[in-house]
Amino acid sequence: MDDGGPPLTRRELVAGAGITGASSLAGCTERLWSQAENNGPKQVSLSIKTVPADDDVVAAKILSQLRENFRAAGIDATHEPVAEADLYRDVLLQENYDVFVLRHSGLDEYDAVRGLLHSRFVSERGWQNPFNYSDVTADEHLETQRRTDESKRTETLRELFEYLETTAPYTVVAYPYQFGGSRRSLDVSRPPRRLVDYVDIMSREGNDWVDDRPLEVGVYGEGLTQRLNPIVVDRNRIEGLLELLYDPLVRRLDDEIVPWLADSIDWDETERLEAEVRLRDGLLWHDGTDLDAEDVAFTIEFLTDTSQGEVDSGVPAPRYRGRVTLVDDVTVVDTRTVRFSFGDTVRPVATRVFTVPVLPEHVWDDRSTVVADRRTEALVTDNEGPIGSGLFSFEESTADTEIVLDSFDDHVFRRTTADRPDLFENFSQFDGIRFQIAPNPGAMIETLVDGEIDVTVGDVPTDQADTIRAASDVSAITGRTDAFYMIGYNVQHPQLSNPHFRRILSRLIDREHTVTEFFDGMAEPATTYSSLFGFPDEDLEYEESPSTVVFPGTDGELSIPRVRSLFADVGYRYENDQLLE
Amino acid sequence: MALIGVVLELALVVTTMLVTATLVIVGPRRLVAALREFRWRMEACALPLVALAVVLFVRWSTRDVFQRLERRVLGTNITPYLFDLERTVFGTNPVAVLQSFQAEPLTSFFVFSYIYGYAFLLLFPLIAYFALDEMNSLSTLVLAFTANYAIGLVCYVLFIAYGPRNLDPLLFDGLLYESFPQARLLTNQVNQSTNVFPSLHTSLSMTVFFVAWLTREKYPLWVPIAGFFAISVALSTMYLGIHWFSDVVAGTALALISVYIGHNYTVEEILASVRAFLVTPFETGGKLDR
């Protein structure tokens, strides 16, 4: 022990200084306290997240416009760029956002909104209700539409979209056309995006000069080779790549259902909806193992609970979740037959479940180990060297520069004897596919102009259009997709929980102006009730047009008095040009 | 491979610049003499060179780990703060102001500065100081480079920040990759788009300039040349839409700190103080036991 007077320690010195300081400011502190206790209305503040311009220049432009419009409306809006994969984590897994702007790759069927919005999915991950939206009326419509047949269903859907327009959990800005380039000598009708587009290019007779070399495809982006896991959502990926590797039971081609692994589907609608799926003969996985009914049943069960019973409430795969919930039960009848029972779902909706990729049981069965809270091995694995049953097998990948796919010669559709869809007539003039990954669109276009690639995939920004048009051996190609740019709201944010507030925000982007300015006219603005929620077609007729598409201003320029009166009408106040909570 | 083409072109241009500058500023005689006695020179500055190599190796070999640490664990996205700070202070962002002077020759000049000028600026003093009779200047420079990288690396793990071109393509132009998209192949090897705060381009260039000033008696001609290139590089990072004004300010501050460290410490001293720092707690522990 020390004896004698202890020297003044640093802590004591700081404390002393603190006391002296505090007492000398005593007069001020009263004001400080009263200010701290002042719970008066503050300015509404929102953070908007989107990807950096490198990942998607149009999304960044939409956000820029939105940020300025929010600020003009008196909202304290902050702009946060987040890399694509990280944004998916923030939005889809952690729900850590206020407002996001994202490009969605498109919805397959009207029933897809059930997964997006039904309150039963609030606690689930992935595109399962990332908005935390929960609304009894919407739930009822979402339930009814999957139970009622054609004419009644159209009616329900129309009501659903009209109702959603008034509550605006998310909103669609525009549907971009696809734009890209291809080698002039190659016969390509549109930028490839889905498996059928690749099959189309690879079986055109005009392309038989290529003589068994791989189709050279240009893509751009970061981290595209890092993870080829088909059931996760927090990853960058080459669009359509997983379709080349993994086959489903059926594919939807231009609104037509084409049997793929399935040979036939027998529906039984006498009581509850049931379907007996018969698989094609001689199906194989890329590693040579037989693909049978067990694999199909396993896939559905595994997507429902990747922990296979380890965790009580289950750990569902974040992808394909909405579709899997359509199935009540799945049973293996014999090695080639599986029976699905659906409960009270109607056929067009039930068919959605047959479009999930079938996974090999002998690979994924071991991935049910729980590695963390609500996470299993299956959800964290990189799935290196993916084994599927698709037309192409994985050959190799080099970090961020290329992915090579081989032709899978044992695929049934590669046999001319097989009863296969017409589009396989001359399949294939090429031997495999090589994806060459460029760091940005400009560098990708240069590889096209230099003749290193045959065709581009992914969205080429329209500002690159001139380079493509000017090059001599290159043609510009365009196509349509169901992809759309959306703005999503996190309903847990105090202001965003107010549907009136969300509806006004949804109007703060001039959709027409966005299409002319940011897409160079190469997009369709969302103008109808259903197109505001991801369905561009006009199957559903409406008597009037939605108010969400009416921008309070002209030519992208917001009219401040108009927007203020919109907020005032729903009970908001302004002070010093600030919109108050 | 396209990357190789870009690298070869870079090597060709920079080598030409280095040879010319060496002949003019260092002089052939001094260089030949230095090469003849390269052994003791290497020995004299071996330690700082090893330190630099270690830092560079760590940076290169742990890219994935650092990226994950940055984006998933430690990193705070400060992009909104940088953007709003400059908006509050300046009204119109300095980057936008610089870009308003956009013209083809100016863009070419800044692209040249950003890629070739920068590489030249970093490499030439290594040759020049190696040709001196003492290795003090070379040690100072190498240690300052090391400090730049080490501190920069820490900042990059702590802060996620995107540059102007990535935040807002309506307000800012991504001039570098618009006029020279292949450059991304090169910059991707060295850096990620989230590493903009502080600007290492600025800090390393400014470091070279500050050290040039410290050694102005040896190479008086090098001071204005280094100054011209360093300021051009700093301006180019903003003009090309890669960095914010804040990054450049922070980069300059980092350069000052690094040169201070390089000038006043040696690797031995730093190692000794780190050792002392690590050992102290054990000693105190021992005392308590008694």
mmCIF file of N, CA and C in Angstrom, chain A residues 194-195 198 224 227-230 237-248 251 260-261 284-287 291 357-360 364 382-397 403-408 411 414 433 435:
data_model
loop_
_atom_site.group_PDB
_atom_site.id
_atom_site.type_symbol
_atom_site.label_atom_id
_atom_site.label_comp_id
_atom_site.label_asym_id
_atom_site.label_seq_id
_atom_site.Cartn_x
_atom_site.Cartn_y
_atom_site.Cartn_z
ATOM 1 N N ARG A 194 -33.267 -14.799 -69.629
ATOM 2 C CA ARG A 194 -33.759 -16.037 -69.075
ATOM 3 C C ARG A 194 -33.175 -17.177 -69.876
ATOM 4 N N LEU A 195 -33.345 -18.382 -69.361
ATOM 5 C CA LEU A 195 -32.820 -19.553 -70.047
ATOM 6 C C LEU A 195 -33.282 -19.618 -71.500
ATOM 7 N N TYR A 198 -31.273 -17.700 -73.991
ATOM 8 C CA TYR A 198 -29.994 -18.345 -74.336
ATOM 9 C C TYR A 198 -30.234 -19.473 -75.325
ATOM 10 N N LEU A 224 -19.819 -11.082 -58.566
ATOM 11 C CA LEU A 224 -20.759 -11.948 -59.270
ATOM 12 C C LEU A 224 -20.401 -13.430 -59.183
ATOM 13 N N ARG A 227 -20.936 -16.220 -54.897
ATOM 14 C CA ARG A 227 -21.874 -17.131 -54.258
ATOM 15 C C ARG A 227 -22.927 -17.556 -55.261
ATOM 16 N N LEU A 228 -23.010 -18.861 -55.522
ATOM 17 C CA LEU A 228 -23.973 -19.345 -56.517
ATOM 18 C C LEU A 228 -25.057 -20.150 -55.821
ATOM 19 N N ASN A 229 -25.527 -19.620 -54.711
ATOM 20 C CA ASN A 229 -26.544 -20.281 -53.914
ATOM 21 C C ASN A 229 -27.933 -19.854 -54.395
ATOM 22 N N PRO A 230 -28.747 -20.810 -54.875
ATOM 23 C CA PRO A 230 -30.024 -20.425 -55.481
ATOM 24 C C PRO A 230 -31.109 -20.034 -54.490
ATOM 25 N N ARG A 237 -25.940 -11.294 -58.483
ATOM 26 C CA ARG A 237 -25.834 -12.446 -59.354
ATOM 27 C C ARG A 237 -26.081 -12.049 -60.793
ATOM 28 N N ILE A 238 -25.605 -12.905 -61.693
ATOM 29 C CA ILE A 238 -25.872 -12.678 -63.103
ATOM 30 C C ILE A 238 -27.297 -13.131 -63.336
ATOM 31 N N GLU A 239 -28.110 -12.250 -63.881
ATOM 32 C CA GLU A 239 -29.504 -12.598 -64.056
ATOM 33 C C GLU A 239 -29.651 -13.802 -64.989
ATOM 34 N N GLY A 240 -30.422 -14.772 -64.567
ATOM 35 C CA GLY A 240 -30.673 -15.933 -65.416
ATOM 36 C C GLY A 240 -29.643 -17.047 -65.272
ATOM 37 N N LEU A 241 -28.505 -16.747 -64.639
ATOM 38 C CA LEU A 241 -27.451 -17.773 -64.539
ATOM 39 C C LEU A 241 -27.952 -19.037 -63.843
ATOM 40 N N LEU A 242 -28.698 -18.847 -62.742
ATOM 41 C CA LEU A 242 -29.130 -20.009 -61.982
ATOM 42 C C LEU A 242 -30.174 -20.831 -62.732
ATOM 43 N N GLU A 243 -30.888 -20.199 -63.661
ATOM 44 C CA GLU A 243 -31.840 -20.944 -64.496
ATOM 45 C C GLU A 243 -31.122 -21.881 -65.454
ATOM 46 N N LEU A 244 -29.900 -21.481 -65.837
ATOM 47 C CA LEU A 244 -29.136 -22.324 -66.744
ATOM 48 C C LEU A 244 -28.662 -23.573 -66.011
ATOM 49 N N LEU A 245 -28.436 -23.425 -64.701
ATOM 50 C CA LEU A 245 -27.888 -24.535 -63.911
ATOM 51 C C LEU A 245 -28.965 -25.414 -63.285
ATOM 52 N N TYR A 246 -30.059 -24.790 -62.865
ATOM 53 C CA TYR A 246 -31.105 -25.521 -62.145
ATOM 54 C C TYR A 246 -32.386 -25.558 -62.955
ATOM 55 N N ASP A 247 -32.978 -26.726 -63.065
ATOM 56 C CA ASP A 247 -34.253 -26.865 -63.768
ATOM 57 C C ASP A 247 -35.411 -26.921 -62.779
ATOM 58 N N PRO A 248 -36.557 -26.360 -63.144
ATOM 59 C CA PRO A 248 -37.765 -26.538 -62.347
ATOM 60 C C PRO A 248 -38.626 -27.653 -62.974
ATOM 61 N N ARG A 251 -41.651 -24.526 -66.732
ATOM 62 C CA ARG A 251 -41.234 -23.139 -66.911
ATOM 63 C C ARG A 251 -42.377 -22.359 -67.528
ATOM 64 N N TRP A 260 -41.058 -29.155 -67.897
ATOM 65 C CA TRP A 260 -39.602 -29.210 -68.033
ATOM 66 C C TRP A 260 -39.104 -30.525 -67.463
ATOM 67 N N LEU A 261 -38.840 -30.588 -66.150
ATOM 68 C CA LEU A 261 -38.503 -31.892 -65.573
ATOM 69 C C LEU A 261 -39.754 -32.762 -65.540
ATOM 70 N N LEU A 284 -31.030 -36.778 -64.921
ATOM 71 C CA LEU A 284 -29.774 -36.912 -64.179
ATOM 72 C C LEU A 284 -29.348 -35.570 -63.609
ATOM 73 N N TRP A 285 -28.646 -35.628 -62.475
ATOM 74 C CA TRP A 285 -27.964 -34.456 -61.947
ATOM 75 C C TRP A 285 -26.627 -34.315 -62.653
ATOM 76 N N HIS A 286 -26.036 -33.144 -62.550
ATOM 77 C CA HIS A 286 -24.761 -32.897 -63.238
ATOM 78 C C HIS A 286 -23.648 -33.839 -62.788
ATOM 79 N N ASP A 287 -23.764 -34.390 -61.576
ATOM 80 C CA ASP A 287 -22.723 -35.316 -61.112
ATOM 81 C C ASP A 287 -23.036 -36.765 -61.484
ATOM 82 N N LEU A 291 -31.998 -38.244 -60.894
ATOM 83 C CA LEU A 291 -32.925 -37.279 -60.307
ATOM 84 C C LEU A 291 -34.282 -37.957 -60.203
ATOM 85 N N PRO A 357 -36.728 -23.972 -58.502
ATOM 86 C CA PRO A 357 -35.673 -24.866 -58.976
ATOM 87 C C PRO A 357 -35.592 -26.117 -58.101
ATOM 88 N N VAL A 358 -35.466 -27.269 -58.730
ATOM 89 C CA VAL A 358 -35.375 -28.511 -57.967
ATOM 90 C C VAL A 358 -33.927 -28.704 -57.518
ATOM 91 N N LEU A 359 -33.755 -29.023 -56.229
ATOM 92 C CA LEU A 359 -32.415 -29.173 -55.649
ATOM 93 C C LEU A 359 -32.098 -30.649 -55.424
ATOM 94 N N PRO A 360 -30.835 -31.036 -55.601
ATOM 95 C CA PRO A 360 -30.456 -32.430 -55.348
ATOM 96 C C PRO A 360 -30.396 -32.733 -53.851
ATOM 97 N N TRP A 364 -27.898 -31.166 -50.734
ATOM 98 C CA TRP A 364 -28.447 -30.186 -49.786
ATOM 99 C C TRP A 364 -28.883 -30.782 -48.456
ATOM 100 N N ASP A 382 -21.631 -20.983 -49.885
ATOM 101 C CA ASP A 382 -21.380 -20.342 -51.176
ATOM 102 C C ASP A 382 -21.852 -21.232 -52.313
ATOM 103 N N ASN A 383 -22.111 -22.512 -52.007
ATOM 104 C CA ASN A 383 -22.532 -23.471 -53.018
ATOM 105 C C ASN A 383 -21.529 -23.500 -54.173
ATOM 106 N N GLU A 384 -20.263 -23.639 -53.805
ATOM 107 C CA GLU A 384 -19.221 -23.709 -54.837
ATOM 108 C C GLU A 384 -19.442 -24.929 -55.713
ATOM 109 N N GLY A 385 -19.204 -24.796 -56.967
ATOM 110 C CA GLY A 385 -19.410 -25.900 -57.902
ATOM 111 C C GLY A 385 -20.825 -26.430 -57.840
ATOM 112 N N PRO A 386 -21.826 -25.566 -58.102
ATOM 113 C CA PRO A 386 -23.230 -25.970 -57.959
ATOM 114 C C PRO A 386 -23.590 -27.191 -58.812
ATOM 115 N N ILE A 387 -24.332 -28.120 -58.215
ATOM 116 C CA ILE A 387 -24.824 -29.293 -58.947
ATOM 117 C C ILE A 387 -26.312 -29.104 -59.171
ATOM 118 N N GLY A 388 -26.716 -28.993 -60.424
ATOM 119 C CA GLY A 388 -28.124 -28.894 -60.744
ATOM 120 C C GLY A 388 -28.464 -29.951 -61.766
ATOM 121 N N SER A 389 -29.569 -29.728 -62.496
ATOM 122 C CA SER A 389 -29.927 -30.670 -63.543
ATOM 123 C C SER A 389 -30.199 -29.903 -64.833
ATOM 124 N N GLY A 390 -29.791 -28.637 -64.872
ATOM 125 C CA GLY A 390 -30.089 -27.774 -66.010
ATOM 126 C C GLY A 390 -29.313 -28.117 -67.267
ATOM 127 N N LEU A 391 -29.574 -27.347 -68.320
ATOM 128 C CA LEU A 391 -28.950 -27.591 -69.617
ATOM 129 C C LEU A 391 -27.454 -27.333 -69.598
ATOM 130 N N PHE A 392 -26.993 -26.616 -68.563
ATOM 131 C CA PHE A 392 -25.574 -26.302 -68.470
ATOM 132 C C PHE A 392 -25.060 -26.704 -67.100
ATOM 133 N N SER A 393 -23.823 -27.193 -67.086
ATOM 134 C CA SER A 393 -23.231 -27.526 -65.794
ATOM 135 C C SER A 393 -22.107 -26.550 -65.520
ATOM 136 N N PHE A 394 -21.847 -26.373 -64.238
ATOM 137 C CA PHE A 394 -20.826 -25.414 -63.834
ATOM 138 C C PHE A 394 -19.452 -25.993 -64.108
ATOM 139 N N GLU A 395 -18.612 -25.226 -64.799
ATOM 140 C CA GLU A 395 -17.269 -25.706 -65.122
ATOM 141 C C GLU A 395 -16.250 -25.061 -64.181
ATOM 142 N N GLU A 396 -16.138 -23.735 -64.239
ATOM 143 C CA GLU A 396 -15.202 -23.058 -63.335
ATOM 144 C C GLU A 396 -15.533 -21.579 -63.262
ATOM 145 N N SER A 397 -14.977 -20.934 -62.230
ATOM 146 C CA SER A 397 -15.109 -19.487 -62.162
ATOM 147 C C SER A 397 -13.806 -18.908 -61.648
ATOM 148 N N ILE A 403 -17.041 -16.753 -65.522
ATOM 149 C CA ILE A 403 -17.713 -17.984 -65.099
ATOM 150 C C ILE A 403 -17.904 -18.803 -66.370
ATOM 151 N N VAL A 404 -17.496 -20.058 -66.326
ATOM 152 C CA VAL A 404 -17.626 -20.908 -67.510
ATOM 153 C C VAL A 404 -18.633 -22.019 -67.245
ATOM 154 N N LEU A 405 -19.585 -22.179 -68.160
ATOM 155 C CA LEU A 405 -20.568 -23.258 -68.057
ATOM 156 C C LEU A 405 -20.375 -24.223 -69.231
ATOM 157 N N ASP A 406 -20.463 -25.494 -68.929
ATOM 158 C CA ASP A 406 -20.340 -26.533 -69.948
ATOM 159 C C ASP A 406 -21.717 -26.962 -70.430
ATOM 160 N N SER A 407 -21.777 -27.516 -71.628
ATOM 161 C CA SER A 407 -23.032 -28.127 -72.060
ATOM 162 C C SER A 407 -23.214 -29.397 -71.242
ATOM 163 N N PHE A 408 -24.429 -29.607 -70.721
ATOM 164 C CA PHE A 408 -24.693 -30.849 -69.981
ATOM 165 C C PHE A 408 -25.311 -31.838 -70.967
ATOM 166 N N HIS A 411 -28.587 -34.035 -70.521
ATOM 167 C CA HIS A 411 -29.911 -33.446 -70.316
ATOM 168 C C HIS A 411 -30.893 -33.992 -71.356
ATOM 169 N N ARG A 414 -31.327 -32.336 -74.709
ATOM 170 C CA ARG A 414 -30.222 -32.365 -75.666
ATOM 171 C C ARG A 414 -30.297 -33.602 -76.549
ATOM 172 N N ILE A 433 -21.197 -21.866 -72.367
ATOM 173 C CA ILE A 433 -21.317 -20.407 -72.265
ATOM 174 C C ILE A 433 -20.178 -19.897 -71.396
ATOM 175 N N PHE A 435 -19.164 -16.463 -69.367
ATOM 176 C CA PHE A 435 -19.496 -15.108 -68.940
ATOM 177 C C PHE A 435 -18.198 -14.370 -68.645
#
